[in-house]
PDB file of C-alpha atoms in Angstrom:
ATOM      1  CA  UNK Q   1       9.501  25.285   4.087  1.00 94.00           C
ATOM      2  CA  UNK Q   2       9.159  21.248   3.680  1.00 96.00           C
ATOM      3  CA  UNK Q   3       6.264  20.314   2.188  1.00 97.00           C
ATOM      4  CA  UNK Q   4       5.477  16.124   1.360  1.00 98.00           C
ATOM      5  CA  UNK Q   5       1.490  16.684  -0.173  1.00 97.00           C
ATOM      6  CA  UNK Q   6       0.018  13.023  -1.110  1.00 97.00           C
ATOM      7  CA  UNK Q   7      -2.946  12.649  -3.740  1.00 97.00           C
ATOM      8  CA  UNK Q   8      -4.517   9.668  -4.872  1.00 97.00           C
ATOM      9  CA  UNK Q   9      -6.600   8.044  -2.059  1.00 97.00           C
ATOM     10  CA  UNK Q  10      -9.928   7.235  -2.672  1.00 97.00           C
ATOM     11  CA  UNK Q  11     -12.958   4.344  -2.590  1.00 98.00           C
ATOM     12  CA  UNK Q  12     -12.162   1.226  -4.022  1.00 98.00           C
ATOM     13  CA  UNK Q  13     -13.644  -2.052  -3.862  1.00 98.00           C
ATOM     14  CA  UNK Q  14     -11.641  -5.056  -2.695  1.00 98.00           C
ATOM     15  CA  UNK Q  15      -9.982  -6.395  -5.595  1.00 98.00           C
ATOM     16  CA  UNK Q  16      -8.950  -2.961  -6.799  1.00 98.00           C
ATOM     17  CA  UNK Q  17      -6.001  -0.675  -7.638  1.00 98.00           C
ATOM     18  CA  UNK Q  18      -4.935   2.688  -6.401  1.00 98.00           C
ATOM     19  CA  UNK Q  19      -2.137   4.865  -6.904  1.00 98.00           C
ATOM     20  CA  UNK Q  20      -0.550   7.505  -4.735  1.00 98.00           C
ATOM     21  CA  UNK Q  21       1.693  10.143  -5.024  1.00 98.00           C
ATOM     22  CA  UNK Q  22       3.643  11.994  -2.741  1.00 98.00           C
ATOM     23  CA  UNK Q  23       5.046  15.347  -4.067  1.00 98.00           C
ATOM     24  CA  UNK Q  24       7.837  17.359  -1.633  1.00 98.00           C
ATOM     25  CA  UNK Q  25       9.231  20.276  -1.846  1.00 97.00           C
ATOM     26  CA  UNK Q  26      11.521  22.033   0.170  1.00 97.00           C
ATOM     27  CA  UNK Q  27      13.977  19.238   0.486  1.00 96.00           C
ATOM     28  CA  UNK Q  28      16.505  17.512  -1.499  1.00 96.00           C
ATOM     29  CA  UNK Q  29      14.633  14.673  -2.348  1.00 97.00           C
ATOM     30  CA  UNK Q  30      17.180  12.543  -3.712  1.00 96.00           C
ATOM     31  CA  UNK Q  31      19.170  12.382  -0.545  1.00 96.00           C
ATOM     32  CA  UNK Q  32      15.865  11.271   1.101  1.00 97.00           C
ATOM     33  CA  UNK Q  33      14.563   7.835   2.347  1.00 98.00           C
ATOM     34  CA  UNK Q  34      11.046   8.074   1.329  1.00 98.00           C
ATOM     35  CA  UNK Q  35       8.395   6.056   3.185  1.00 97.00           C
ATOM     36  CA  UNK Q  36       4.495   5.583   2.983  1.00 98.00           C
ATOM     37  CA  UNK Q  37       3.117   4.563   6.262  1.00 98.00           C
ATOM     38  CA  UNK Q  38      -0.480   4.129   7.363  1.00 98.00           C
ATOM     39  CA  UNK Q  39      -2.888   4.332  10.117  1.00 98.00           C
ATOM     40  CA  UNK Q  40      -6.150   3.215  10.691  1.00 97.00           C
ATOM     41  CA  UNK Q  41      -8.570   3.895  13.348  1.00 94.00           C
ATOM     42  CA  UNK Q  42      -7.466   2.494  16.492  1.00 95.00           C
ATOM     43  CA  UNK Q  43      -4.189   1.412  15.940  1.00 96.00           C
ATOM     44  CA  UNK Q  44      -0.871   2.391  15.548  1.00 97.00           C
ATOM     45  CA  UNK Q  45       1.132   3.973  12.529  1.00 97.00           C
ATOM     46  CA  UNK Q  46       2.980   1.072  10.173  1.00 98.00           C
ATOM     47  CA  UNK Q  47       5.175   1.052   7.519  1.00 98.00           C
ATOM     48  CA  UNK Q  48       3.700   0.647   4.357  1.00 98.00           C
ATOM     49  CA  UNK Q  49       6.920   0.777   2.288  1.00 98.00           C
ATOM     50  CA  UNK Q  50      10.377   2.660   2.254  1.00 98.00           C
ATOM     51  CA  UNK Q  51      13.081   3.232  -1.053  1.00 98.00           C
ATOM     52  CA  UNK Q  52      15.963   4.610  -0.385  1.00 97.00           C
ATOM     53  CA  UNK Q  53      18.009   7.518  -1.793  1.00 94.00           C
ATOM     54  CA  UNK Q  54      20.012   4.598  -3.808  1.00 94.00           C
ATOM     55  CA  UNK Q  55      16.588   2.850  -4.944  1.00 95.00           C
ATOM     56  CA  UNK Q  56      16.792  -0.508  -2.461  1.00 97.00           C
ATOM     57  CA  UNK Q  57      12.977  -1.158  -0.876  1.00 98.00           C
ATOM     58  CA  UNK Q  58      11.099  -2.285   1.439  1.00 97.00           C
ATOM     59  CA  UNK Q  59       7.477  -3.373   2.560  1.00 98.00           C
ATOM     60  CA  UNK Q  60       5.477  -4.846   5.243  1.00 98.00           C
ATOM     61  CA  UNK Q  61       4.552  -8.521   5.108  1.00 98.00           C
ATOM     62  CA  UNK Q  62       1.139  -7.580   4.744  1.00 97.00           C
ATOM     63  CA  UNK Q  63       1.401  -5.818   1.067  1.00 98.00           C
ATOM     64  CA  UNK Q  64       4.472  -8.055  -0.456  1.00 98.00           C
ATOM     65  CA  UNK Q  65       3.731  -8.693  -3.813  1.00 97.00           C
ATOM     66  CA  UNK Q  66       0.655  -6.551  -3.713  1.00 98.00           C
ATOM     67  CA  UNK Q  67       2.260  -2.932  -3.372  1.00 98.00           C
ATOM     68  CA  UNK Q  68       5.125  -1.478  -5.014  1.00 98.00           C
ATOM     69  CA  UNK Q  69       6.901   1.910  -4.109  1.00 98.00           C
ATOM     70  CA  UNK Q  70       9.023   4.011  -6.796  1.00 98.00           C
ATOM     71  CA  UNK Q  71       9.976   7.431  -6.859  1.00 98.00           C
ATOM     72  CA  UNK Q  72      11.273   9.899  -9.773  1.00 98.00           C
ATOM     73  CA  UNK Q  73      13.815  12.316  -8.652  1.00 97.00           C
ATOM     74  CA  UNK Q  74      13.196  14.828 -11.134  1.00 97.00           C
ATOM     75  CA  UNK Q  75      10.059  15.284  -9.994  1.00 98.00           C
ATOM     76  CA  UNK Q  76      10.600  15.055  -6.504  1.00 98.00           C
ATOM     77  CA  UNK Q  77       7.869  12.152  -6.300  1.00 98.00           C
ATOM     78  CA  UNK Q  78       7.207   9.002  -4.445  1.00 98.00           C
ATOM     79  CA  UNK Q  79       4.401   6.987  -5.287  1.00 98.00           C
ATOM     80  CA  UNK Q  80       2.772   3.624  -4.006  1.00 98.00           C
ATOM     81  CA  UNK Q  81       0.720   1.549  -6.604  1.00 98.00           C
ATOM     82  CA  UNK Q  82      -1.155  -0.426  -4.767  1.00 98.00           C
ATOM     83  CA  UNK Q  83      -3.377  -3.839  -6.680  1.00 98.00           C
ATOM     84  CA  UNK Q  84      -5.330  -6.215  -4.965  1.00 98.00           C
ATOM     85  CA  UNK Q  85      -6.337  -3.920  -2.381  1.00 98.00           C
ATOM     86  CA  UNK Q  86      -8.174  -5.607   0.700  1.00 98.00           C
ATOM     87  CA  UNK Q  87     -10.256  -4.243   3.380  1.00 97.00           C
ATOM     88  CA  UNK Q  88      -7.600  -4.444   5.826  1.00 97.00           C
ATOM     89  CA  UNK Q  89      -5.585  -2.082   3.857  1.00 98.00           C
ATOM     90  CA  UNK Q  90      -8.104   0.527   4.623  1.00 98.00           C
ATOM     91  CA  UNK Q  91      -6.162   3.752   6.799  1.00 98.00           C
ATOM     92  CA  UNK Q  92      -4.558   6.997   6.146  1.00 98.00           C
ATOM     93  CA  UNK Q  93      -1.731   6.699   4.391  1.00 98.00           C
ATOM     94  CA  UNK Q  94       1.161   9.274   5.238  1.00 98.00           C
ATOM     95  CA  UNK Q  95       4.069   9.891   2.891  1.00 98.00           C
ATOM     96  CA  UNK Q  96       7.731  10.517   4.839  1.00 98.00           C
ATOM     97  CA  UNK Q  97      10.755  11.712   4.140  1.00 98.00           C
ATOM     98  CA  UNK Q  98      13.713  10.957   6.443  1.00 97.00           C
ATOM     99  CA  UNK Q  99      17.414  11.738   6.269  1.00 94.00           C
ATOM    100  CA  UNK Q 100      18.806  10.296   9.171  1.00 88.00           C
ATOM    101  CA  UNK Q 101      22.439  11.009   9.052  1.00 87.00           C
ATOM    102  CA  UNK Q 102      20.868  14.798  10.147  1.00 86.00           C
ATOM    103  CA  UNK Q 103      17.902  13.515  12.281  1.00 90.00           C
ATOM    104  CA  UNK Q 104      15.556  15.181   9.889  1.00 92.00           C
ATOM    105  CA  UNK Q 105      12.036  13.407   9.390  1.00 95.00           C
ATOM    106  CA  UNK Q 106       9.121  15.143   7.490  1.00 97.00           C
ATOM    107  CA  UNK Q 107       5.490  13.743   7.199  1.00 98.00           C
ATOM    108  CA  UNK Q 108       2.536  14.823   4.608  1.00 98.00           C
ATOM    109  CA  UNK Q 109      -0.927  15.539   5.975  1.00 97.00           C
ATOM    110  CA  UNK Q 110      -1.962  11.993   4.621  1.00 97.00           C
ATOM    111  CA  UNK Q 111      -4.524  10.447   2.085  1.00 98.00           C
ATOM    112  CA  UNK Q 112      -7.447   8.583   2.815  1.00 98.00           C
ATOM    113  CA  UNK Q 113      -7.831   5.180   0.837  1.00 98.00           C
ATOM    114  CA  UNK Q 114     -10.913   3.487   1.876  1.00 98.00           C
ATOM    115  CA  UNK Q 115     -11.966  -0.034   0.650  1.00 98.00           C
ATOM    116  CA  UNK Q 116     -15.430  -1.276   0.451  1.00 95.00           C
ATOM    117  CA  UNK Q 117     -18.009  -2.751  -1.557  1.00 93.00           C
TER     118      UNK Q 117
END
């Protein structure tokens, strides 16, 4: 059974810094794409950022040089740092997994990261 469980979301005040983590199990993570996407209310599910199996990344215009995704195959972990947060950034952030030489796409129950004053 696939499992992708994300931790880490939280209040923050603009300004600030969050990490999250996305742990999986059930997969062979290192032959994953791994992804952290996000939704807020009322709109649509974005990519946040994506590293491949081989390491290359990623990320919306929106987080550039604010957000930086990494992952640790021993531990089967992805995880988004994420400094300078803004209110914008405020959503549900998902963590996926995708392999798509086999069509196979996985997606954690998500983390809330709120940010407010």
């Amino acid at each position: 059974q696939v499992q992708l469980v994300e931790s880490g979301g939280g209040l923050v005040q603009p300004g600030g810094s969050l990490r999250l983590s996305c742990v999986a199990s059930g997969i062979i993570f290192r032959n994953y794409a791994m992804g952290w996407y996000r939704q807020a209310p009322g709109k649509q599910r974005e990519l946040v950022a994506r590293i491949t199996y081989g390491g290359s990344t990623n990320y919306a215009d929106s987080v550039k040089g604010r957000f930086t995704v990494s992952r640790d195959n021993a531990k089967n972990t992805v995880y988004l740092q994420m400094n300078s947060l803004k209110r914008e950034d405020a959503a549900v952030y998902y963590c996926n997994a995708a392999l798509s030489a086999l069509s196979l796409n996985y997606w954690g129950q998500g983390t809330q990261v709120t940010v407010s004053s």
